[in-house]
Short mmCIF file of C-alpha atoms and ligand atoms in Angstrom, two decimals:
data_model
loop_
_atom_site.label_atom_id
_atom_site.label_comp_id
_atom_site.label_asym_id
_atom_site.label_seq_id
_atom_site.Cartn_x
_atom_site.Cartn_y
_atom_site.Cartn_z
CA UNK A 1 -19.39 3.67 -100.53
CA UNK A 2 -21.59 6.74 -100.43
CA UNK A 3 -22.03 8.90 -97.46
CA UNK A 4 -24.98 8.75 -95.25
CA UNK A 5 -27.55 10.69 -95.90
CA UNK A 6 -27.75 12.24 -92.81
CA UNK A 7 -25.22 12.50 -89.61
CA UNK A 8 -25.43 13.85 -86.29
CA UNK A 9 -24.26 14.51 -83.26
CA UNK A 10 -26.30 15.73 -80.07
CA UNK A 11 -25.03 16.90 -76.67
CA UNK A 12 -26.57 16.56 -73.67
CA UNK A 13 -27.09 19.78 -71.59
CA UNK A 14 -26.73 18.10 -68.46
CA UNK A 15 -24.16 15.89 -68.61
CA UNK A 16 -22.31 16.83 -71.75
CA UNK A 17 -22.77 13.03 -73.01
CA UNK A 18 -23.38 12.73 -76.56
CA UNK A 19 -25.43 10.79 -78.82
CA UNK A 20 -25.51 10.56 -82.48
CA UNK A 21 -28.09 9.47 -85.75
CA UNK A 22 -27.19 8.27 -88.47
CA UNK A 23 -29.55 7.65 -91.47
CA UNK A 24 -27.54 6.00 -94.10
CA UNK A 25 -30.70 5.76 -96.44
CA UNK A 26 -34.49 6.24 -96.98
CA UNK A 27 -36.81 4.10 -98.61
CA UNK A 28 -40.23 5.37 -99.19
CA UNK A 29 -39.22 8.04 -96.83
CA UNK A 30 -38.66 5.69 -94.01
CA UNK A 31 -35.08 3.64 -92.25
CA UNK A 32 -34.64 1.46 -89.67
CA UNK A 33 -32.61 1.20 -86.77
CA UNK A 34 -31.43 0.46 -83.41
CA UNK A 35 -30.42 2.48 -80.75
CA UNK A 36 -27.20 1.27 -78.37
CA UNK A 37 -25.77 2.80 -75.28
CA UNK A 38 -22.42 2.11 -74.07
CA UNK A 39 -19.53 4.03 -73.05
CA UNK A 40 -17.29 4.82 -75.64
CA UNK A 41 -19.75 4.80 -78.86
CA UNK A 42 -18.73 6.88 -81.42
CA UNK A 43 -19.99 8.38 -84.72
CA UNK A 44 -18.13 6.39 -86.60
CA UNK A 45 -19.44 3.22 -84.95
CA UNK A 46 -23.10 4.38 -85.34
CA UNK A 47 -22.35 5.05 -89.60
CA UNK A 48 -21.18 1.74 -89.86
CA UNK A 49 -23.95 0.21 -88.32
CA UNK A 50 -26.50 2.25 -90.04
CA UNK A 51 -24.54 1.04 -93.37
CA UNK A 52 -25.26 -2.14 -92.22
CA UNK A 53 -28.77 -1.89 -91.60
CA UNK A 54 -29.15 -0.84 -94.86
CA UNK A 55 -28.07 -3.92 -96.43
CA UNK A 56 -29.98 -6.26 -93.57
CA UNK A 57 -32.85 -4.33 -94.46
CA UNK A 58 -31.92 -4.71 -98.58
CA UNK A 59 -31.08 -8.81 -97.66
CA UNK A 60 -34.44 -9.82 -96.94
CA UNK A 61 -36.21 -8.30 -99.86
CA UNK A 62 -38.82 -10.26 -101.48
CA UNK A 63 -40.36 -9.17 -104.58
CA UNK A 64 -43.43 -11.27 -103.15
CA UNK A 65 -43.40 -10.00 -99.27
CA UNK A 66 -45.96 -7.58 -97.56
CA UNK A 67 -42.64 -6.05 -96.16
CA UNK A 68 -40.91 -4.29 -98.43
CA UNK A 69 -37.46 -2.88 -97.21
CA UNK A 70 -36.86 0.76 -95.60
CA UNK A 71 -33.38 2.25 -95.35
CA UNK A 72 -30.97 1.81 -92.49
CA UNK A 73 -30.03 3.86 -90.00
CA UNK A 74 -28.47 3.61 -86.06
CA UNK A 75 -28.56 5.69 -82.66
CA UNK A 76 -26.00 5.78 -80.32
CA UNK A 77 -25.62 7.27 -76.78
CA UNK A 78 -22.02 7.63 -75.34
CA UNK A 79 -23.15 6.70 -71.85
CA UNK A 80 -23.00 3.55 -69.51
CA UNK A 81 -26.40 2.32 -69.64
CA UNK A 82 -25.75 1.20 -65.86
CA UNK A 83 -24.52 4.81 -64.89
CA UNK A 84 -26.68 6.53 -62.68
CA UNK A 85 -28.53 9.14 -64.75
CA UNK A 86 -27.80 7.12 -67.72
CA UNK A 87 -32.04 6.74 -68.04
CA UNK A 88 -32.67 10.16 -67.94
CA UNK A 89 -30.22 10.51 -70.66
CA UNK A 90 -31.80 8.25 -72.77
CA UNK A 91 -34.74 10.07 -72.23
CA UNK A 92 -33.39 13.46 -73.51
CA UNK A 93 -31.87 12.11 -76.01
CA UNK A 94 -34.94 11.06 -77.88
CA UNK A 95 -36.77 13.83 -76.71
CA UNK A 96 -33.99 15.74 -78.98
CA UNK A 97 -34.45 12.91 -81.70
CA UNK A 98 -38.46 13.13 -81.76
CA UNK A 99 -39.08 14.71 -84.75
CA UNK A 100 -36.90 12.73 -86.90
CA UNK A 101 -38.44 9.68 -85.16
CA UNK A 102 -41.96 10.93 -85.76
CA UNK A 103 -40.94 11.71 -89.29
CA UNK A 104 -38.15 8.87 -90.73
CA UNK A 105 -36.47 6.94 -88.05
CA UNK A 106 -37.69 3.94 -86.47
CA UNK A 107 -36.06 2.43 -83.79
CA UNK A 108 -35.46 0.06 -80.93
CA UNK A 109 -33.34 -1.87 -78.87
CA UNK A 110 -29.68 -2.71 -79.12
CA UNK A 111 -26.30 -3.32 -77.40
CA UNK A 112 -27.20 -1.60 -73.67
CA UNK A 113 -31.07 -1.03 -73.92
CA UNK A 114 -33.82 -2.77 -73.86
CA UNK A 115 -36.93 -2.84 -75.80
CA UNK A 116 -39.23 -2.23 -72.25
CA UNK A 117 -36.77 0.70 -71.24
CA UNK A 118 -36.92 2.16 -75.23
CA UNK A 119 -39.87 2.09 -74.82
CA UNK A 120 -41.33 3.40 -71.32
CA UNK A 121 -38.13 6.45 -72.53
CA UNK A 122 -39.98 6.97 -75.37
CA UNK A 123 -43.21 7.54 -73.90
CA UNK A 124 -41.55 9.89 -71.18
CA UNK A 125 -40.28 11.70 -74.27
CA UNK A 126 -43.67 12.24 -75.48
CA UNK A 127 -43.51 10.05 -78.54
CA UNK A 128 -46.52 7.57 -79.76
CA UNK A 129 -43.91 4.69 -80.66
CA UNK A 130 -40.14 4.37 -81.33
CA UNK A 131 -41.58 2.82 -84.52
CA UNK A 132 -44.19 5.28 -85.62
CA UNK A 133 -42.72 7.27 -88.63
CA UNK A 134 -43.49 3.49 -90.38
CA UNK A 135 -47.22 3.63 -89.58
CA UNK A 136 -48.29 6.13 -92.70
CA UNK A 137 -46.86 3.23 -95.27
CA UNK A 138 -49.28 0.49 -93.37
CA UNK A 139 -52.67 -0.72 -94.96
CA UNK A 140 -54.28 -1.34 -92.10
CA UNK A 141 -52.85 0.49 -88.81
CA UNK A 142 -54.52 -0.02 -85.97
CA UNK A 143 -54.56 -4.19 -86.85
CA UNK A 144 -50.42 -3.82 -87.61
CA UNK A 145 -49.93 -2.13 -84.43
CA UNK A 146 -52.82 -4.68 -82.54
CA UNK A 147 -50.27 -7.35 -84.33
CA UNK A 148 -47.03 -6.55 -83.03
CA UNK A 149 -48.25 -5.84 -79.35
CA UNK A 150 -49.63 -8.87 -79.61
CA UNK A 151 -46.06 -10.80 -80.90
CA UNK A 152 -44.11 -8.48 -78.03
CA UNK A 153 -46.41 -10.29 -75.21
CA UNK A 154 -45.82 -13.69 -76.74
CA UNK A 155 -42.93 -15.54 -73.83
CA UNK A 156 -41.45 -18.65 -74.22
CA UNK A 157 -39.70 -20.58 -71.35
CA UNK A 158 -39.36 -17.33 -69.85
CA UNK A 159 -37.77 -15.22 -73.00
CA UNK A 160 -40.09 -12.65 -74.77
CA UNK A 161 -40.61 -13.56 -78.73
CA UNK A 162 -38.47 -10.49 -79.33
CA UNK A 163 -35.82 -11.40 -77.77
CA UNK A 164 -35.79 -14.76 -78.88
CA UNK A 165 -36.05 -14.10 -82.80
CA UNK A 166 -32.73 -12.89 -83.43
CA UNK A 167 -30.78 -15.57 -81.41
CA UNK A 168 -33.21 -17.71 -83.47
CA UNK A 169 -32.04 -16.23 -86.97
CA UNK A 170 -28.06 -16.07 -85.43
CA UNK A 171 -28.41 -19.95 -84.59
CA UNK A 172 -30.02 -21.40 -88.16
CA UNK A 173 -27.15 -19.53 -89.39
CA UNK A 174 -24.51 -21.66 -87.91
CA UNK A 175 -26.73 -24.72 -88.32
CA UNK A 176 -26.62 -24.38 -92.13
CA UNK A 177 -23.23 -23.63 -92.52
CA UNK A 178 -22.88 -26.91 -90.54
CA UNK A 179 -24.90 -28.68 -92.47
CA UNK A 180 -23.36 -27.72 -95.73
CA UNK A 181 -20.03 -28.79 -94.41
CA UNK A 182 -21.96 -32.25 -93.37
CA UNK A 183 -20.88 -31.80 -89.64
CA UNK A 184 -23.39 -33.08 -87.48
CA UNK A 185 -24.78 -31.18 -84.46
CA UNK A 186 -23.86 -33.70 -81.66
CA UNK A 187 -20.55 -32.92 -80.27
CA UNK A 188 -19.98 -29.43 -82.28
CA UNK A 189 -19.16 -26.91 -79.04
CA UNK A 190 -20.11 -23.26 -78.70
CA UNK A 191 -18.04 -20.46 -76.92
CA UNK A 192 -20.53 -17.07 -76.88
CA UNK A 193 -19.42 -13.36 -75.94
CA UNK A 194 -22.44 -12.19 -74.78
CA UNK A 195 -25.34 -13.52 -72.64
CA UNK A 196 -28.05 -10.54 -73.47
CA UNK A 197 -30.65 -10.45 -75.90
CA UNK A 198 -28.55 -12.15 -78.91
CA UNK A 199 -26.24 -14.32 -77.05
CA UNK A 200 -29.01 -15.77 -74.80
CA UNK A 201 -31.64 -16.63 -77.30
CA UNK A 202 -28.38 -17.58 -79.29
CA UNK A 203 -27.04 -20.00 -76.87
CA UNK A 204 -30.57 -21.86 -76.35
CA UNK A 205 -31.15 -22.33 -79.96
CA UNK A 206 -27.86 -24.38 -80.20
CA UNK A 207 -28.38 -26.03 -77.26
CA UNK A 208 -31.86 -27.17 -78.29
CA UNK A 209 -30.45 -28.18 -81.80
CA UNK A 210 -27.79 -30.22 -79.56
CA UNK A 211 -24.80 -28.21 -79.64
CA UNK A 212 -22.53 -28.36 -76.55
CA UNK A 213 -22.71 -24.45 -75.00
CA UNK A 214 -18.74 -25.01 -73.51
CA UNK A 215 -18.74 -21.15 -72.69
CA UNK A 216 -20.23 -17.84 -71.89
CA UNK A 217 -18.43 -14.58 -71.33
CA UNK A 218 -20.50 -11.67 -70.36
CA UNK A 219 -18.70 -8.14 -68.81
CA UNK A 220 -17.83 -9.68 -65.72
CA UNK A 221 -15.57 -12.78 -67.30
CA UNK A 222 -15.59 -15.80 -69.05
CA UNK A 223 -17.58 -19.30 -67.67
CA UNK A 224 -16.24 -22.02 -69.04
CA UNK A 225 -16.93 -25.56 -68.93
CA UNK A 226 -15.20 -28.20 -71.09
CA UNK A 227 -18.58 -30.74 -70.43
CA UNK A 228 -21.06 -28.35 -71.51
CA UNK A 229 -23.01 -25.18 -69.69
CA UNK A 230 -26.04 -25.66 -67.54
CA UNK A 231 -27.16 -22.56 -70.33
CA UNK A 232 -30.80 -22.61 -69.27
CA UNK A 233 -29.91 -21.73 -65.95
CA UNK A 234 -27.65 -19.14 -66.87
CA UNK A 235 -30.09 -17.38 -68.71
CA UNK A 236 -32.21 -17.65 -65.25
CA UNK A 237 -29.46 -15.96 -63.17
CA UNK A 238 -29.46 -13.08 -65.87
CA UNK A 239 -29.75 -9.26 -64.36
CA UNK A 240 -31.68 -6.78 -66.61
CA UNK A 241 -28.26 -6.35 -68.46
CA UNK A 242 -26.98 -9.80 -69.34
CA UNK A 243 -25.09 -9.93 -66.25
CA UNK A 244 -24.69 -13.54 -65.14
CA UNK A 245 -24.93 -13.89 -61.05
CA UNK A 246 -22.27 -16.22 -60.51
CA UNK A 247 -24.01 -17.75 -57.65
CA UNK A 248 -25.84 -19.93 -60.70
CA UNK A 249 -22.52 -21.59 -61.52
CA UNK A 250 -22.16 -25.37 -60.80
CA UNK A 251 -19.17 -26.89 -59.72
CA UNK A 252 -17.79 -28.02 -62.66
CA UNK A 253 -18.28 -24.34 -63.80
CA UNK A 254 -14.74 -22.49 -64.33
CA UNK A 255 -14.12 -18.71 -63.91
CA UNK A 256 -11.62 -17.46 -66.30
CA UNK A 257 -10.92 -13.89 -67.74
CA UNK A 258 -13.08 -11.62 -69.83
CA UNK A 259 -11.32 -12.67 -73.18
CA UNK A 260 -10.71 -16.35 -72.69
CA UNK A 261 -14.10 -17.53 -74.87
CA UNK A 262 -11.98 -16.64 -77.97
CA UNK A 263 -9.05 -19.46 -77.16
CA UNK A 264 -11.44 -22.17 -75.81
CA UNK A 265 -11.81 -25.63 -77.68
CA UNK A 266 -14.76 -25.07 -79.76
CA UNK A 267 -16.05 -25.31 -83.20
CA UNK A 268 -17.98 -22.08 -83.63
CA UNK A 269 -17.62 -18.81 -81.69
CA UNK A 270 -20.23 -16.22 -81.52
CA UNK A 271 -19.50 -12.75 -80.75
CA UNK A 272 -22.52 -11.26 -79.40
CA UNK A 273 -21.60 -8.38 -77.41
CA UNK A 274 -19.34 -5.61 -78.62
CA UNK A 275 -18.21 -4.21 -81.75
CA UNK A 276 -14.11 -4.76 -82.85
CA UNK A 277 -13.90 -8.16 -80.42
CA UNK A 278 -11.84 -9.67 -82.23
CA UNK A 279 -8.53 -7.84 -83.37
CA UNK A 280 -5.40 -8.54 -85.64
CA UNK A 281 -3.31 -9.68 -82.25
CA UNK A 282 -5.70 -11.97 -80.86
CA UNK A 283 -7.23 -13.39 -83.60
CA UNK A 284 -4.34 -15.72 -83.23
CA UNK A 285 -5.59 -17.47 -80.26
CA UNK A 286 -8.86 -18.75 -82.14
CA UNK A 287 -8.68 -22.22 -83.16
CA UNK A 288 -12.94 -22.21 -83.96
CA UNK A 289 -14.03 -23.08 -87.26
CA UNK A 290 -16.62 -20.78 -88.01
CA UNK A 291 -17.08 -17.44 -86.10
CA UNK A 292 -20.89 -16.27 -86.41
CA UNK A 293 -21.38 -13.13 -86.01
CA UNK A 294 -24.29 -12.05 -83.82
CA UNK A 295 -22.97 -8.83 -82.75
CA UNK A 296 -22.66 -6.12 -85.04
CA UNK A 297 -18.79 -6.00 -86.61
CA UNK A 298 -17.22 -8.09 -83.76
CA UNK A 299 -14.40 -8.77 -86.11
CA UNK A 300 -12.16 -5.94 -87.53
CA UNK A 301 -11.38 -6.33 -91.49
CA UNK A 302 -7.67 -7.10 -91.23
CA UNK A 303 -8.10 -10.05 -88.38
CA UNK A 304 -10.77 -11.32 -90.98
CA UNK A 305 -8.27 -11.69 -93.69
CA UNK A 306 -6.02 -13.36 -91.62
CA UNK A 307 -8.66 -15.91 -89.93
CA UNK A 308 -10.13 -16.21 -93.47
CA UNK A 309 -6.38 -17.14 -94.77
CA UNK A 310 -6.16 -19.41 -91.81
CA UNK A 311 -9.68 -21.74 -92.75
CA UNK A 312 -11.81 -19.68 -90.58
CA UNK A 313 -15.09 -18.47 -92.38
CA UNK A 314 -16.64 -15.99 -91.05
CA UNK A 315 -20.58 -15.30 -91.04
CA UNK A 316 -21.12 -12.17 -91.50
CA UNK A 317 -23.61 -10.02 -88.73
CA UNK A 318 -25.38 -8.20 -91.52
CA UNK A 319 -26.79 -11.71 -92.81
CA UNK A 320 -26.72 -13.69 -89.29
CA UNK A 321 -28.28 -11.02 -86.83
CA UNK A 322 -30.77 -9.34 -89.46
CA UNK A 323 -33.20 -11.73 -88.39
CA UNK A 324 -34.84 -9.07 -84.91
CA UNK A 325 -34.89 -6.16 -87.29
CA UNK A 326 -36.85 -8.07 -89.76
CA UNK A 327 -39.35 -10.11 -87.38
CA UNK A 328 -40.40 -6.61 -86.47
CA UNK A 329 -41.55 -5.70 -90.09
CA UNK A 330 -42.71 -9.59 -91.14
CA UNK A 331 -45.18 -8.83 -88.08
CA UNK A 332 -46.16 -5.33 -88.41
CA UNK A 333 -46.49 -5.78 -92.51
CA UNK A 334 -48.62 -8.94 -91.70
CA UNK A 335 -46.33 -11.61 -93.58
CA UNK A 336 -46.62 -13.37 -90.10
CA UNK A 337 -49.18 -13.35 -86.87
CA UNK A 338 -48.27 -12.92 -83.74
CA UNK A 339 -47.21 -16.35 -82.76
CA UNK A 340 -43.83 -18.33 -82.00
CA UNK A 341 -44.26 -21.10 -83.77
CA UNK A 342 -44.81 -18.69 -87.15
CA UNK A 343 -42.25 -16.20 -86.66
CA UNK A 344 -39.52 -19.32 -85.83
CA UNK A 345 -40.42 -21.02 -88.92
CA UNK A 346 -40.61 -18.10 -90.88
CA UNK A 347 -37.12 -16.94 -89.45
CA UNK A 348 -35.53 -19.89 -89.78
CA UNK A 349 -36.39 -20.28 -93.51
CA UNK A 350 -35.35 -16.93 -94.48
CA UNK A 351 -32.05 -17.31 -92.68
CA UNK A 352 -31.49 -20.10 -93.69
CA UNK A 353 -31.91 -19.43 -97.70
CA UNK A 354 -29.86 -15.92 -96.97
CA UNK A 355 -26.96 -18.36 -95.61
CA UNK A 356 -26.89 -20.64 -98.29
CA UNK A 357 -27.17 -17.86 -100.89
CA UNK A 358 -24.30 -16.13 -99.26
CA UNK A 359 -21.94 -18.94 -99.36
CA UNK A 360 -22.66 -19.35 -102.86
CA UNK A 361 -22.08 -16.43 -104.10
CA UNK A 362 -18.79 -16.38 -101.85
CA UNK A 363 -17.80 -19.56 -103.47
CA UNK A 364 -18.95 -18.59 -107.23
CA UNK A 365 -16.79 -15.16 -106.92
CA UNK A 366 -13.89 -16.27 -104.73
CA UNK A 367 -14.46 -14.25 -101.99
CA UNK A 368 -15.10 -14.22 -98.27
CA UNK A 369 -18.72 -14.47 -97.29
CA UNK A 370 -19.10 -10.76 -96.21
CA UNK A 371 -17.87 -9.62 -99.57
CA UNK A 372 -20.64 -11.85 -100.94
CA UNK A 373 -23.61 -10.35 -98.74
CA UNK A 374 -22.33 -7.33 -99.80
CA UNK A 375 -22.49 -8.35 -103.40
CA UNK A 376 -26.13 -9.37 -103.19
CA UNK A 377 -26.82 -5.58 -101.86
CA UNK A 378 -25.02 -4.01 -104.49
CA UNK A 379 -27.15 -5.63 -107.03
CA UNK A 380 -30.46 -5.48 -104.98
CA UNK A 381 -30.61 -1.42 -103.86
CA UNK A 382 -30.99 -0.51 -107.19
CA UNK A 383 -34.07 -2.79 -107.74
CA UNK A 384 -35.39 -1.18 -104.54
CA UNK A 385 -34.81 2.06 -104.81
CA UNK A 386 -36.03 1.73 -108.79
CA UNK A 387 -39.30 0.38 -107.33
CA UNK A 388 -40.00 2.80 -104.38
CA UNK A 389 -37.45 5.72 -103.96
CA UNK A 390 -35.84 7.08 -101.01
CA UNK A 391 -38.68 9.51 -100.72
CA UNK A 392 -42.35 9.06 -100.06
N1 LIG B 401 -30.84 -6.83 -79.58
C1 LIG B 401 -31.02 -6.93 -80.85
O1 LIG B 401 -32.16 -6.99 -81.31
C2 LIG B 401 -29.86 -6.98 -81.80
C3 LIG B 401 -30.11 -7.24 -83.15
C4 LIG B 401 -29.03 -7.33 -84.03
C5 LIG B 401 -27.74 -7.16 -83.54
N2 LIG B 401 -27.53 -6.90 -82.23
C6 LIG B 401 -26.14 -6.75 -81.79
O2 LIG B 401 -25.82 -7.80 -80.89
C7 LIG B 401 -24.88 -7.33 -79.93
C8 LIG B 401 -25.44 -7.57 -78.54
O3 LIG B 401 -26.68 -6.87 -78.41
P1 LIG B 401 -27.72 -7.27 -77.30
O4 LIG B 401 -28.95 -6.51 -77.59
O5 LIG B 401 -27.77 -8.75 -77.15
O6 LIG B 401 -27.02 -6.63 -76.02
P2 LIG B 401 -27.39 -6.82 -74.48
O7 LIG B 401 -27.11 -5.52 -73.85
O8 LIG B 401 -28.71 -7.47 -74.32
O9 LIG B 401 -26.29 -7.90 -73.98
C9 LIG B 401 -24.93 -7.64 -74.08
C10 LIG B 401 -24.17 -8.80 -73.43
O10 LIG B 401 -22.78 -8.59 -73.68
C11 LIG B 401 -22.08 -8.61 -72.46
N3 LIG B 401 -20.93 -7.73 -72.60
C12 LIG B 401 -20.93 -6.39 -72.70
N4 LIG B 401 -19.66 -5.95 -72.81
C13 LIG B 401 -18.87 -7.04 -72.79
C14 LIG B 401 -17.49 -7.24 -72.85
N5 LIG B 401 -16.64 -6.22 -72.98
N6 LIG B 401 -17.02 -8.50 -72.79
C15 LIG B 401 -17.86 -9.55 -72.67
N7 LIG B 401 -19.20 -9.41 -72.60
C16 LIG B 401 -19.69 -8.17 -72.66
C17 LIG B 401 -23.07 -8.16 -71.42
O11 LIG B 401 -22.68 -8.57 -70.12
C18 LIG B 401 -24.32 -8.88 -71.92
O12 LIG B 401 -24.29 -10.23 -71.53
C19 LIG B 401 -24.62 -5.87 -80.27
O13 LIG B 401 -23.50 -5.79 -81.11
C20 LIG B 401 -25.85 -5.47 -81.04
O14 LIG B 401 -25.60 -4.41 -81.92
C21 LIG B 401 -28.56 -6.81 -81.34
#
């Protein structure tokens, strides 16, 4: 693997907090990535994600598209998001960031932020956009820009569009794979880590395809119920962070620890919180199927091998949660408008031939399905950087 093209690490003068960037690669001068806060996040963390925006980004390439793919990249702030100060942080950290954002980075929300609070920070820290240093390779920029404001305002049921398209993408995911193992959607259950942006949108996709949601686990503990999840209503009782109030529960509702969504009786488990959820020791307490991956590398390599030599396939997050990153860019680029109906469709399609293209190529070459969507990147960078080069 070749090292990133660019690494660094920032310290905050205030608090000493730091915050790293990673740019793993440019295309046509330009990558792509979110920025997370959480306590703990480390430069290592943010390098692997940035590798693996790279090969969302190089996964949805087509020839054919208006969008054509940038390189990845990732932020990172070592901070509590709900610490107090922790905005202010934020907001020096991409004041420190701005010229690599007004020059090669775009960015936006991840694990911890917020798209609203990325970008009311970003304004504080006197940038145009958190997207901007993409606006040079647009044909037309102030319809693009008209175009994706107009997608952000777009609700439905009470869930912005953008917070709806990657749960969208992380749901037709596990639908295919059921479907090409012909098990049918009634009666299939769903345990989620993770009731934020991902898991949310996640958990009402499945329950609107008619999946049983049996439980949630967000950083306060686990919810479980064996019947099924009143999940809209959980999604009501939601703070700004994913925090379930608990006074939403109904009585059938259980309360059980923070880890206990691994174990439950379900078919399919979707991380969709933290990174390194699931380990080589409790991996063994999964008796799921399929684990879907809608966090970004929830499950460490080793516990992978063993769930994988155990029957348990996992789907691997740069395939299953590209779907936000590349919503943003269908829009912007003008493959879609700004409209739910279009960007589901469009989502679910592209997913849904990534999927099926995965677990091909996993079958064809005997490996596990992560190995494959890494396959299909090794062959396709090339291609792309052939056709448009890292720089502009
Ligand atoms: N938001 C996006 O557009 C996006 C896109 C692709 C991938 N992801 C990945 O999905 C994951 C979740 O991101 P998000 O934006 O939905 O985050 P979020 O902040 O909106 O929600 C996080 C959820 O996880 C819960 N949580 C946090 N720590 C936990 C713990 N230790 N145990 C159980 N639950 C815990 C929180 O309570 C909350 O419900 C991250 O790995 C992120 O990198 C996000």
């Amino acid at each position: 693997m070749t090292a990133p093209l660019m690494s660094l690490t920032w310290t905050d003068h205030v608090t000493g907090r730091q915050g790293f960037l990673v740019v793993d690669r440019l295309v046509r001068g330009v990558s792509s990535g979110g920025l997370r806060m959480r306590p703990g996040c480390t430069l290592d963390e943010i390098a692997g994600l940035a590798r693996g925006m790279t090969m969302k980004e190089a996964l949805h390439y087509d020839p054919q598209g208006r969008y054509v793919p940038l390189g990845g990249a990732k932020g990172g702030i070592d901070c509590d998001p709900r610490a107090p100060g922790a905005y202010e942080v934020l907001v020096r950290y991409l004041r420190a960031m701005r010229p690599y954002i007004e020059s090669f980075w775009t960015t936006g929300e991840d694990l911890g932020l917020t798209q609203d609070l990325v970008d009311r920070a970003a304004a504080e820290a006197g940038l145009i956009s958190s997207i901007q240093a993409v606006y040079p390779l647009l044909d037309d920029e102030t319809a693009a820009r008209r175009r994706l404001a107009d997608a952000f305002a777009v609700e439905v049921d009470g869930i912005g569009l953008d917070a709806l398209v990657g749960g969208c993408g992380v749901a037709e995911s596990a639908l295919t794979a059921l479907d090409l193992t012909g098990v049918p959607y009634a009666g299939t259950r769903v345990a989620v880590q993770g009731l934020g942006t991902m898991g949310g949108a996640t958990a009402r996709f499945l329950t609107r395809a008619g999946l049983t949601v049996v439980a949630v686990a967000d950083i306060k503990g686990t919810v479980l119920n064996p019947d099924g999840l009143d999940v809209e209503a959980l999604l009501a009782a939601r703070d700004a962070y994913g925090t379930v109030d608990r006074a939403a529960l109904r009585p059938g509702d259980l309360e059980l620890p923070g880890d206990a969504w691994l174990a439950v009786d379900a078919e399919v488990l979707v991380p969709a919180a933290v990174s390194y959820a699931v380990d080589t020791t409790n991996q063994e307490r999964i008796t799921a199927r399929w684990i879907v991956e809608a966090a970004n590398m929830p499950v460490l390599p080793e516990a992978e091998k063993q769930l994988a030599a155990r029957g348990v396939t996992v789907l691997p997050d740069v395939v299953v949660n590209s779907g936000t990153n590349a919503w943003w860019w269908w829009t912007l680029f003008g493959d879609i408008g700004p409209d739910a109906g279009e960007a589901f469709a469009h989502t679910r399609r592209s997913m849904r031939a990534l999927v099926k293209q995965t677990l091909s190529r996993a079958e064809a070459d005997g490996t596990t399905p992560r190995a494959a969507a890494h396959a299909i990147v090794a062959d396709r960078l090339p291609v792309i950087e052939e056709r448009f080069g890292w720089y502009q």
